Amino acid sequence: MSIKIALLGCGTVGTQVARLLKEQNDLLSARAGAELELIGISVSNLETQRDPVIDRALLTTDSRALIERADIVIELIGGIEPPRTLVRYALESGASVVTGNKALLAEHGPELYDLAKAANVDLYYEAAVAGAVPVVYAVRESLAGDSVKAIKGILNGTTNYILDEMTTKGLAFDEVLATAQELGYAEAEPSADVDGRDAAAKIAILASLAFHKRVSLADVDVEGIRSITSADIEAAAKNNFVIKLVATAAQTGGKIEVRVAPTLVPTAHPLASISGSFNAVVIEAESADRLMFYGRGAGGTPTASAVLSDVVAAAAKKVVGGRAPQEIVLGESEFVPACEAVSRYFVRLRVNDVVGVLAELSRAFADSGVSISAVRQDSDDESGRASLTITTHAATAADMAATIESVSKVSDVREIVRVLRVEDE
């Protein structure tokens, strides 16, 4: 018996999937319980130069004809269209689908899950979140006997590389972004990464799995890292924090909060030490307590590893029967309003260095119902001015906004430089 595999897309990841299917076919086939046969690779241009590992006899531009001959379809094109149309066609044709397309799942996941269920086939997507890090499997299967309370993670290697370089080398955002683009860590058009949308799509997928509710990209409160400066990072370090782009999904009292934002992480926190382009996810579960997953979140070979894990699982189901774990939806999703979201905050201010300014600021915070946890003052280069950083206890976003409004009216406040969230230890 052989399992026929169609590969849609032959970019960096697709090329490595084809290579590993060829080089490790005996092992992968033994794990699947049947020979895994790559029957074709769909591409948009047959004339494009490709890695020599690609058998050009397998290339085709007719995706639909290729899908019709396949037992398993691997979608690695990326984006919404044509992947949505092709994945729908594959499922309707009776093929199981393996995809690494987080944008597609974050926007159209429910539609595809329903279609897979109706067609009695499987939809796998380990590679859609955190590359080689097996966090989808962990949430969907390993923690099936537990209740997940929260997921927090660094889910975008590009932004973590940028922030790490800014932290360790004191470089400016634009300078590091340019280097990241030269090294291939960042796309020529990097907005999906640096504006947080890539991480938002991934945390939406994890939130859906963890809380058994439907969470889409539109449900995620998103803020990127473009505004972060070297001065922000220096101020964080002086207060024993590092700045990371943290994706968070939490459920309290049946309400879900999902966000992506640059966040001050205490140096003792597990996420603080994640360097370079690595990803890490911390899961807080009712019984298992805290679990951490760490590894390469991008790149051809690491992501191909996750894709092939799904291929083996999907093939094994074809051989022995049965279905992969199905989507579970327990009622309508109810989200925490943005104004009610609770967090600690870190506020950077420039003030006149005069007697009484701290007392005025303390009153402004107290009058808005926000408690101060710590204050640090540093001399400013400009005569008669000081730099203040204020860390708060937990407060709602609405109360924090009211506080900032009050602080802005204090006569000796020259500038409110930055307001950032703070992660608990």
Tab-separated table of C-alpha atoms in Angstrom:
chain	number	residue	atom	x	y	z
A	1	MET	CA	0.000	0.000	0.000
A	2	SER	CA	1.214	3.503	-0.792
A	3	ILE	CA	-0.025	6.901	0.346
A	4	LYS	CA	0.081	9.436	-2.475
A	5	ILE	CA	1.180	12.915	-1.446
A	6	ALA	CA	0.681	16.164	-3.336
A	7	LEU	CA	2.809	19.168	-2.403
A	8	LEU	CA	1.417	22.630	-3.126
A	9	GLY	CA	4.231	25.166	-3.050
A	10	CYS	CA	7.965	24.746	-3.485
A	11	GLY	CA	9.487	27.604	-1.561
A	12	THR	CA	11.949	27.288	1.305
A	13	VAL	CA	9.786	24.954	3.393
A	14	GLY	CA	8.334	23.048	0.445
A	15	THR	CA	11.804	22.318	-0.883
A	16	GLN	CA	12.894	20.889	2.466
A	17	VAL	CA	9.734	18.785	2.735
A	18	ALA	CA	10.458	17.288	-0.694
A	19	ARG	CA	14.085	16.661	0.257
A	20	LEU	CA	13.255	14.930	3.531
A	21	LEU	CA	10.499	12.859	1.911
A	22	LYS	CA	13.138	11.592	-0.497
A	23	GLU	CA	16.108	11.194	1.848
A	24	GLN	CA	14.195	9.726	4.814
A	25	ASN	CA	11.482	7.882	2.936
A	26	ASP	CA	12.183	4.482	4.478
A	27	LEU	CA	11.959	5.769	8.038
A	28	LEU	CA	8.933	7.988	7.412
A	29	SER	CA	7.124	5.217	5.570
A	30	ALA	CA	7.830	2.740	8.374
A	31	ARG	CA	6.372	5.183	10.891
A	32	ALA	CA	3.288	5.732	8.726
A	33	GLY	CA	2.771	2.041	8.047
A	34	ALA	CA	2.745	2.520	4.272
A	35	GLU	CA	5.009	3.855	1.538
A	36	LEU	CA	4.849	7.639	1.273
A	37	GLU	CA	4.952	8.593	-2.400
A	38	LEU	CA	5.377	12.194	-3.514
A	39	ILE	CA	3.366	12.246	-6.746
A	40	GLY	CA	3.736	15.895	-7.694
A	41	ILE	CA	4.632	19.446	-6.707
A	42	SER	CA	2.379	22.310	-7.730
A	43	VAL	CA	4.165	25.579	-8.565
A	44	SER	CA	3.183	28.834	-10.237
A	45	ASN	CA	6.119	28.896	-12.669
A	46	LEU	CA	7.762	25.824	-14.141
A	47	GLU	CA	10.796	27.828	-15.319
A	48	THR	CA	11.894	29.099	-11.910
A	49	GLN	CA	15.328	27.882	-10.823
A	50	ARG	CA	15.074	25.409	-7.976
A	51	ASP	CA	17.233	23.406	-5.602
A	52	PRO	CA	18.741	20.378	-7.388
A	53	VAL	CA	16.990	18.116	-4.879
A	54	ILE	CA	13.685	18.890	-6.615
A	55	ASP	CA	12.780	16.373	-9.300
A	56	ARG	CA	11.553	18.652	-12.077
A	57	ALA	CA	9.491	15.790	-13.507
A	58	LEU	CA	7.213	16.209	-10.479
A	59	LEU	CA	6.470	19.887	-11.146
A	60	THR	CA	3.084	20.972	-12.436
A	61	THR	CA	0.977	24.121	-12.586
A	62	ASP	CA	-2.307	22.171	-12.485
A	63	SER	CA	-3.021	22.074	-8.752
A	64	ARG	CA	-6.521	20.655	-9.073
A	65	ALA	CA	-5.467	17.711	-11.225
A	66	LEU	CA	-2.679	16.938	-8.750
A	67	ILE	CA	-5.055	17.133	-5.784
A	68	GLU	CA	-7.456	14.699	-7.433
A	69	ARG	CA	-4.751	11.987	-7.438
A	70	ALA	CA	-3.641	12.495	-3.822
A	71	ASP	CA	-4.441	10.892	-0.484
A	72	ILE	CA	-2.729	13.710	1.426
A	73	VAL	CA	-2.278	17.305	0.256
A	74	ILE	CA	0.428	19.495	1.805
A	75	GLU	CA	-0.348	23.210	1.420
A	76	LEU	CA	2.710	25.449	1.759
A	77	ILE	CA	1.785	28.318	-0.542
A	78	GLY	CA	0.904	30.820	2.161
A	79	GLY	CA	-1.654	33.615	2.215
A	80	ILE	CA	-5.399	33.315	1.837
A	81	GLU	CA	-5.928	32.747	-1.875
A	82	PRO	CA	-5.435	30.442	-3.704
A	83	PRO	CA	-4.739	28.270	-0.594
A	84	ARG	CA	-8.307	28.568	0.738
A	85	THR	CA	-9.811	27.432	-2.553
A	86	LEU	CA	-7.283	24.625	-2.993
A	87	VAL	CA	-7.597	23.348	0.589
A	88	ARG	CA	-11.373	23.327	0.234
A	89	TYR	CA	-11.052	21.383	-3.008
A	90	ALA	CA	-8.661	18.876	-1.409
A	91	LEU	CA	-10.974	18.237	1.528
A	92	GLU	CA	-14.012	17.924	-0.738
A	93	SER	CA	-12.037	15.463	-2.892
A	94	GLY	CA	-11.457	13.195	0.100
A	95	ALA	CA	-7.813	14.051	0.767
A	96	SER	CA	-6.481	14.864	4.220
A	97	VAL	CA	-4.674	18.193	4.374
A	98	VAL	CA	-1.475	19.259	6.118
A	99	THR	CA	-0.886	23.026	6.169
A	100	GLY	CA	1.496	25.501	7.739
A	101	ASN	CA	-0.740	28.437	6.836
A	102	LYS	CA	-1.537	30.327	10.063
A	103	ALA	CA	-3.226	33.237	8.267
A	104	LEU	CA	-5.626	30.875	6.513
A	105	LEU	CA	-6.522	29.054	9.726
A	106	ALA	CA	-6.865	32.230	11.786
A	107	GLU	CA	-9.330	33.696	9.288
A	108	HIS	CA	-11.064	30.633	7.832
A	109	GLY	CA	-10.315	27.806	10.262
A	110	PRO	CA	-13.924	27.060	11.293
A	111	GLU	CA	-15.010	26.759	7.669
A	112	LEU	CA	-12.212	24.295	6.936
A	113	TYR	CA	-12.705	22.294	10.156
A	114	ASP	CA	-16.393	21.872	9.309
A	115	LEU	CA	-15.554	20.839	5.755
A	116	ALA	CA	-13.004	18.260	6.939
A	117	LYS	CA	-15.547	16.802	9.352
A	118	ALA	CA	-18.223	16.589	6.664
A	119	ALA	CA	-15.811	14.875	4.258
A	120	ASN	CA	-14.533	12.495	6.978
A	121	VAL	CA	-10.916	13.528	6.412
A	122	ASP	CA	-8.271	15.186	8.594
A	123	LEU	CA	-6.808	18.678	8.753
A	124	TYR	CA	-3.383	18.953	10.413
A	125	TYR	CA	-1.512	22.201	11.109
A	126	GLU	CA	1.372	21.739	13.551
A	127	ALA	CA	3.653	23.838	11.334
A	128	ALA	CA	1.266	26.803	11.487
A	129	VAL	CA	2.408	27.733	15.007
A	130	ALA	CA	6.030	28.004	16.206
A	131	GLY	CA	7.677	25.970	13.448
A	132	ALA	CA	9.308	22.839	14.829
A	133	VAL	CA	8.000	23.440	18.371
A	134	PRO	CA	5.240	20.835	18.923
A	135	VAL	CA	2.877	23.148	20.757
A	136	VAL	CA	-0.248	22.428	18.656
A	137	TYR	CA	0.071	18.733	19.448
A	138	ALA	CA	0.638	19.546	23.108
A	139	VAL	CA	-2.502	21.651	23.424
A	140	ARG	CA	-4.715	19.499	21.223
A	141	GLU	CA	-3.632	16.050	22.409
A	142	SER	CA	-1.124	15.965	25.263
A	143	LEU	CA	-3.286	18.228	27.447
A	144	ALA	CA	-6.605	16.711	26.419
A	145	GLY	CA	-7.055	15.492	30.004
A	146	ASP	CA	-6.340	18.889	31.519
A	147	SER	CA	-7.754	22.406	31.516
A	148	VAL	CA	-5.568	25.146	30.035
A	149	LYS	CA	-5.759	28.446	31.882
A	150	ALA	CA	-3.360	30.564	29.862
A	151	ILE	CA	-0.838	30.476	27.042
A	152	LYS	CA	1.935	33.039	26.751
A	153	GLY	CA	4.681	32.973	24.224
A	154	ILE	CA	7.183	34.425	21.828
A	155	LEU	CA	5.671	33.286	18.542
A	156	ASN	CA	7.544	35.366	15.988
A	157	GLY	CA	11.249	34.788	15.448
A	158	THR	CA	11.769	37.967	13.430
A	159	THR	CA	10.618	40.307	16.176
A	160	ASN	CA	12.462	38.352	18.840
A	161	TYR	CA	15.674	38.620	16.806
A	162	ILE	CA	15.182	42.373	16.416
A	163	LEU	CA	14.470	42.992	20.097
A	164	ASP	CA	17.318	40.707	21.159
A	165	GLU	CA	19.812	42.571	18.945
A	166	MET	CA	18.539	45.900	20.261
A	167	THR	CA	18.955	44.613	23.814
A	168	THR	CA	22.376	42.991	23.548
A	169	LYS	CA	24.019	45.425	21.116
A	170	GLY	CA	22.233	48.691	21.797
A	171	LEU	CA	21.194	49.055	18.158
A	172	ALA	CA	18.214	51.008	16.803
A	173	PHE	CA	15.107	49.294	15.443
A	174	ASP	CA	15.600	50.393	11.819
A	175	GLU	CA	19.236	49.268	11.826
A	176	VAL	CA	18.434	45.794	13.142
A	177	LEU	CA	15.464	45.395	10.803
A	178	ALA	CA	17.708	46.114	7.818
A	179	THR	CA	20.189	43.489	9.020
A	180	ALA	CA	17.375	40.988	9.600
A	181	GLN	CA	16.218	41.517	6.026
A	182	GLU	CA	19.746	40.987	4.698
A	183	LEU	CA	20.033	37.735	6.683
A	184	GLY	CA	16.635	36.512	5.531
A	185	TYR	CA	15.083	36.657	9.009
A	186	ALA	CA	12.679	39.389	7.884
A	187	GLU	CA	10.751	39.775	4.650
A	188	ALA	CA	11.310	42.737	2.340
A	189	GLU	CA	7.815	43.828	3.437
A	190	PRO	CA	8.033	43.040	7.178
A	191	SER	CA	4.747	44.457	8.440
A	192	ALA	CA	3.111	41.095	9.252
A	193	ASP	CA	5.984	40.385	11.631
A	194	VAL	CA	6.868	43.750	13.170
A	195	ASP	CA	3.239	44.903	13.451
A	196	GLY	CA	2.328	41.722	15.313
A	197	ARG	CA	-0.143	40.153	12.862
A	198	ASP	CA	1.863	36.943	12.393
A	199	ALA	CA	1.977	36.305	16.140
A	200	ALA	CA	-1.696	37.266	16.409
A	201	ALA	CA	-2.735	34.610	13.894
A	202	LYS	CA	-0.775	31.991	15.831
A	203	ILE	CA	-2.180	32.878	19.249
A	204	ALA	CA	-5.696	32.864	17.781
A	205	ILE	CA	-5.144	29.255	16.689
A	206	LEU	CA	-3.780	28.247	20.105
A	207	ALA	CA	-6.605	30.015	21.944
A	208	SER	CA	-9.191	28.171	19.853
A	209	LEU	CA	-7.567	24.849	20.710
A	210	ALA	CA	-6.978	25.596	24.382
A	211	PHE	CA	-10.367	27.028	25.297
A	212	HIS	CA	-12.575	25.136	22.804
A	213	LYS	CA	-13.987	28.369	21.442
A	214	ARG	CA	-13.709	29.930	18.055
A	215	VAL	CA	-11.124	32.716	18.104
A	216	SER	CA	-10.226	34.566	14.912
A	217	LEU	CA	-7.530	37.060	14.014
A	218	ALA	CA	-10.095	39.858	14.389
A	219	ASP	CA	-10.540	38.914	18.062
A	220	VAL	CA	-6.890	39.585	18.937
A	221	ASP	CA	-5.814	42.955	20.333
A	222	VAL	CA	-2.583	43.619	18.423
A	223	GLU	CA	0.322	46.023	18.904
A	224	GLY	CA	3.686	45.676	17.161
A	225	ILE	CA	7.237	46.740	17.985
A	226	ARG	CA	7.912	49.594	15.542
A	227	SER	CA	7.747	52.223	18.297
A	228	ILE	CA	10.202	50.473	20.649
A	229	THR	CA	13.453	52.396	21.037
A	230	SER	CA	16.862	51.699	22.498
A	231	ALA	CA	15.950	54.061	25.336
A	232	ASP	CA	12.904	51.910	26.143
A	233	ILE	CA	15.080	48.822	26.291
A	234	GLU	CA	17.687	50.571	28.453
A	235	ALA	CA	15.008	51.772	30.874
A	236	ALA	CA	13.563	48.259	31.066
A	237	ALA	CA	16.992	46.788	31.827
A	238	LYS	CA	17.546	49.254	34.678
A	239	ASN	CA	14.361	47.897	36.249
A	240	ASN	CA	15.312	44.231	35.675
A	241	PHE	CA	13.091	43.668	32.648
A	242	VAL	CA	13.592	42.762	29.003
A	243	ILE	CA	11.154	43.736	26.252
A	244	LYS	CA	9.603	40.909	24.247
A	245	LEU	CA	6.694	40.722	21.826
A	246	VAL	CA	4.451	38.477	23.906
A	247	ALA	CA	1.343	36.736	22.609
A	248	THR	CA	-1.153	35.967	25.369
A	249	ALA	CA	-4.347	33.934	25.538
A	250	ALA	CA	-6.114	33.579	28.867
A	251	GLN	CA	-9.542	32.508	30.036
A	252	THR	CA	-11.082	33.706	33.281
A	253	GLY	CA	-14.672	33.185	34.313
A	254	GLY	CA	-15.546	31.921	30.859
A	255	LYS	CA	-14.296	35.088	29.143
A	256	ILE	CA	-11.306	35.011	26.812
A	257	GLU	CA	-8.576	37.617	26.456
A	258	VAL	CA	-6.234	37.363	23.482
A	259	ARG	CA	-3.548	39.921	22.730
A	260	VAL	CA	-0.122	40.536	21.213
A	261	ALA	CA	1.946	43.430	22.554
A	262	PRO	CA	5.506	44.503	23.361
A	263	THR	CA	5.770	43.586	27.026
A	264	LEU	CA	8.273	44.000	29.826
A	265	VAL	CA	9.229	40.525	31.008
A	266	PRO	CA	10.986	40.101	34.381
A	267	THR	CA	14.497	38.730	33.940
A	268	ALA	CA	13.555	35.731	36.099
A	269	HIS	CA	10.680	34.766	33.775
A	270	PRO	CA	11.252	31.783	31.418
A	271	LEU	CA	10.538	33.940	28.341
A	272	ALA	CA	13.180	36.525	29.247
A	273	SER	CA	16.103	34.342	28.150
A	274	ILE	CA	14.746	33.476	24.682
A	275	SER	CA	17.288	34.857	22.241
A	276	GLY	CA	17.711	35.278	18.505
A	277	SER	CA	14.981	33.946	16.246
A	278	PHE	CA	13.862	31.216	18.648
A	279	ASN	CA	10.264	30.750	19.781
A	280	ALA	CA	8.978	29.711	23.194
A	281	VAL	CA	5.549	29.002	24.608
A	282	VAL	CA	4.572	28.768	28.283
A	283	ILE	CA	1.321	26.953	29.049
A	284	GLU	CA	-0.399	27.263	32.408
A	285	ALA	CA	-2.656	24.243	33.014
A	286	GLU	CA	-4.923	23.340	35.906
A	287	SER	CA	-3.254	20.023	36.734
A	288	ALA	CA	0.033	20.009	34.818
A	289	ASP	CA	0.911	23.495	36.131
A	290	ARG	CA	3.512	25.346	34.016
A	291	LEU	CA	4.902	23.770	30.846
A	292	MET	CA	7.404	25.371	28.497
A	293	PHE	CA	8.140	24.579	24.847
A	294	TYR	CA	11.186	26.035	23.127
A	295	GLY	CA	12.772	25.743	19.713
A	296	ARG	CA	13.203	27.174	16.258
A	297	GLY	CA	10.004	28.828	15.143
A	298	ALA	CA	10.897	29.299	11.491
A	299	GLY	CA	13.241	28.155	8.743
A	300	GLY	CA	12.945	25.545	6.043
A	301	THR	CA	14.183	22.431	7.806
A	302	PRO	CA	12.630	23.031	11.267
A	303	THR	CA	9.235	23.810	9.747
A	304	ALA	CA	9.514	20.856	7.378
A	305	SER	CA	10.023	18.666	10.449
A	306	ALA	CA	6.625	19.763	11.782
A	307	VAL	CA	4.981	19.280	8.383
A	308	LEU	CA	6.287	15.731	8.077
A	309	SER	CA	5.169	14.880	11.591
A	310	ASP	CA	1.644	15.715	10.449
A	311	VAL	CA	2.105	13.808	7.196
A	312	VAL	CA	3.090	10.663	9.089
A	313	ALA	CA	0.111	11.053	11.433
A	314	ALA	CA	-2.314	11.646	8.564
A	315	ALA	CA	-0.908	8.697	6.617
A	316	ALA	CA	-1.176	6.393	9.627
A	317	LYS	CA	-4.862	7.289	9.931
A	318	LYS	CA	-5.315	6.403	6.268
A	319	VAL	CA	-3.697	3.028	6.915
A	320	VAL	CA	-5.372	1.927	10.146
A	321	GLY	CA	-8.514	4.043	10.023
A	322	GLY	CA	-9.882	6.527	12.502
A	323	ARG	CA	-9.726	10.291	12.619
A	324	ALA	CA	-7.422	12.903	14.063
A	325	PRO	CA	-8.713	14.907	17.058
A	326	GLN	CA	-11.608	17.071	15.909
A	327	GLU	CA	-12.380	20.702	16.626
A	328	ILE	CA	-14.309	21.083	19.880
A	329	VAL	CA	-16.525	24.132	20.267
A	330	LEU	CA	-18.106	24.604	23.681
A	331	GLY	CA	-20.555	27.437	23.209
A	332	GLU	CA	-20.185	30.947	21.868
A	333	SER	CA	-16.975	32.879	22.436
A	334	GLU	CA	-17.181	35.710	24.940
A	335	PHE	CA	-14.243	38.090	25.088
A	336	VAL	CA	-12.970	40.424	27.781
A	337	PRO	CA	-13.623	44.007	26.586
A	338	ALA	CA	-10.335	45.786	25.904
A	339	CYS	CA	-11.076	48.393	28.564
A	340	GLU	CA	-11.513	45.671	31.205
A	341	ALA	CA	-8.283	43.818	30.430
A	342	VAL	CA	-6.041	43.684	33.494
A	343	SER	CA	-2.271	44.065	33.481
A	344	ARG	CA	0.619	45.648	35.274
A	345	TYR	CA	2.087	48.666	33.490
A	346	PHE	CA	5.421	50.412	33.044
A	347	VAL	CA	5.331	54.171	32.423
A	348	ARG	CA	8.276	56.278	31.247
A	349	LEU	CA	8.101	60.003	31.926
A	350	ARG	CA	10.273	63.087	31.572
A	351	VAL	CA	9.554	65.595	34.300
A	352	ASN	CA	10.878	68.791	35.795
A	353	ASP	CA	13.299	67.831	38.562
A	354	VAL	CA	11.560	69.792	41.296
A	355	VAL	CA	10.317	69.161	44.806
A	356	GLY	CA	6.787	67.756	44.899
A	357	VAL	CA	6.583	66.226	41.435
A	358	LEU	CA	6.509	62.676	42.798
A	359	ALA	CA	3.720	63.596	45.209
A	360	GLU	CA	1.664	65.055	42.360
A	361	LEU	CA	2.182	61.939	40.256
A	362	SER	CA	1.257	59.671	43.151
A	363	ARG	CA	-2.012	61.558	43.592
A	364	ALA	CA	-2.772	61.300	39.879
A	365	PHE	CA	-2.277	57.542	39.983
A	366	ALA	CA	-4.235	57.098	43.214
A	367	ASP	CA	-7.155	59.237	42.051
A	368	SER	CA	-7.550	56.942	39.022
A	369	GLY	CA	-7.421	53.799	41.127
A	370	VAL	CA	-3.988	52.605	40.001
A	371	SER	CA	-1.485	51.491	42.648
A	372	ILE	CA	2.238	52.164	42.187
A	373	SER	CA	4.606	49.254	42.741
A	374	ALA	CA	7.985	50.895	42.089
A	375	VAL	CA	9.503	54.220	41.026
A	376	ARG	CA	12.952	54.898	39.599
A	377	GLN	CA	14.444	58.312	38.876
A	378	ASP	CA	17.481	58.955	36.680
A	379	SER	CA	19.153	62.238	35.866
A	380	ASP	CA	18.402	63.602	32.422
A	381	ASP	CA	20.889	65.050	29.957
A	382	GLU	CA	18.803	68.198	29.805
A	383	SER	CA	19.357	70.537	32.768
A	384	GLY	CA	16.535	70.617	35.269
A	385	ARG	CA	14.824	67.504	33.965
A	386	ALA	CA	14.612	63.925	35.216
A	387	SER	CA	13.589	60.601	33.730
A	388	LEU	CA	11.072	58.629	35.774
A	389	THR	CA	9.893	55.067	35.376
A	390	ILE	CA	6.832	53.927	37.283
A	391	THR	CA	5.767	50.302	37.561
A	392	THR	CA	2.198	49.665	38.661
A	393	HIS	CA	0.299	46.868	40.286
A	394	ALA	CA	-2.415	45.200	38.221
A	395	ALA	CA	-4.962	47.630	36.785
A	396	THR	CA	-7.613	47.658	34.086
A	397	ALA	CA	-6.821	49.291	30.771
A	398	ALA	CA	-9.587	51.815	31.419
A	399	ASP	CA	-8.106	52.851	34.765
A	400	MET	CA	-4.653	53.072	33.219
A	401	ALA	CA	-5.953	55.272	30.405
A	402	ALA	CA	-7.583	57.555	32.974
A	403	THR	CA	-4.294	57.678	34.884
A	404	ILE	CA	-2.326	58.702	31.806
A	405	GLU	CA	-4.905	61.407	31.106
A	406	SER	CA	-4.474	62.755	34.652
A	407	VAL	CA	-0.677	62.530	34.498
A	408	SER	CA	-0.630	64.502	31.251
A	409	LYS	CA	-2.229	67.425	33.102
A	410	VAL	CA	0.436	67.570	35.815
A	411	SER	CA	2.295	70.812	35.125
A	412	ASP	CA	5.768	69.415	35.777
A	413	VAL	CA	5.359	66.459	33.398
A	414	ARG	CA	7.186	67.337	30.204
A	415	GLU	CA	6.525	64.136	28.248
A	416	ILE	CA	4.853	60.758	28.654
A	417	VAL	CA	7.405	58.752	26.704
A	418	ARG	CA	6.003	55.225	26.752
A	419	VAL	CA	3.393	53.025	28.398
A	420	LEU	CA	3.985	49.279	28.181
A	421	ARG	CA	2.467	46.195	29.755
A	422	VAL	CA	4.421	44.199	32.342
A	423	GLU	CA	4.315	40.413	32.531
A	424	ASP	CA	3.978	38.763	35.934
A	425	GLU	CA	6.706	36.399	37.061
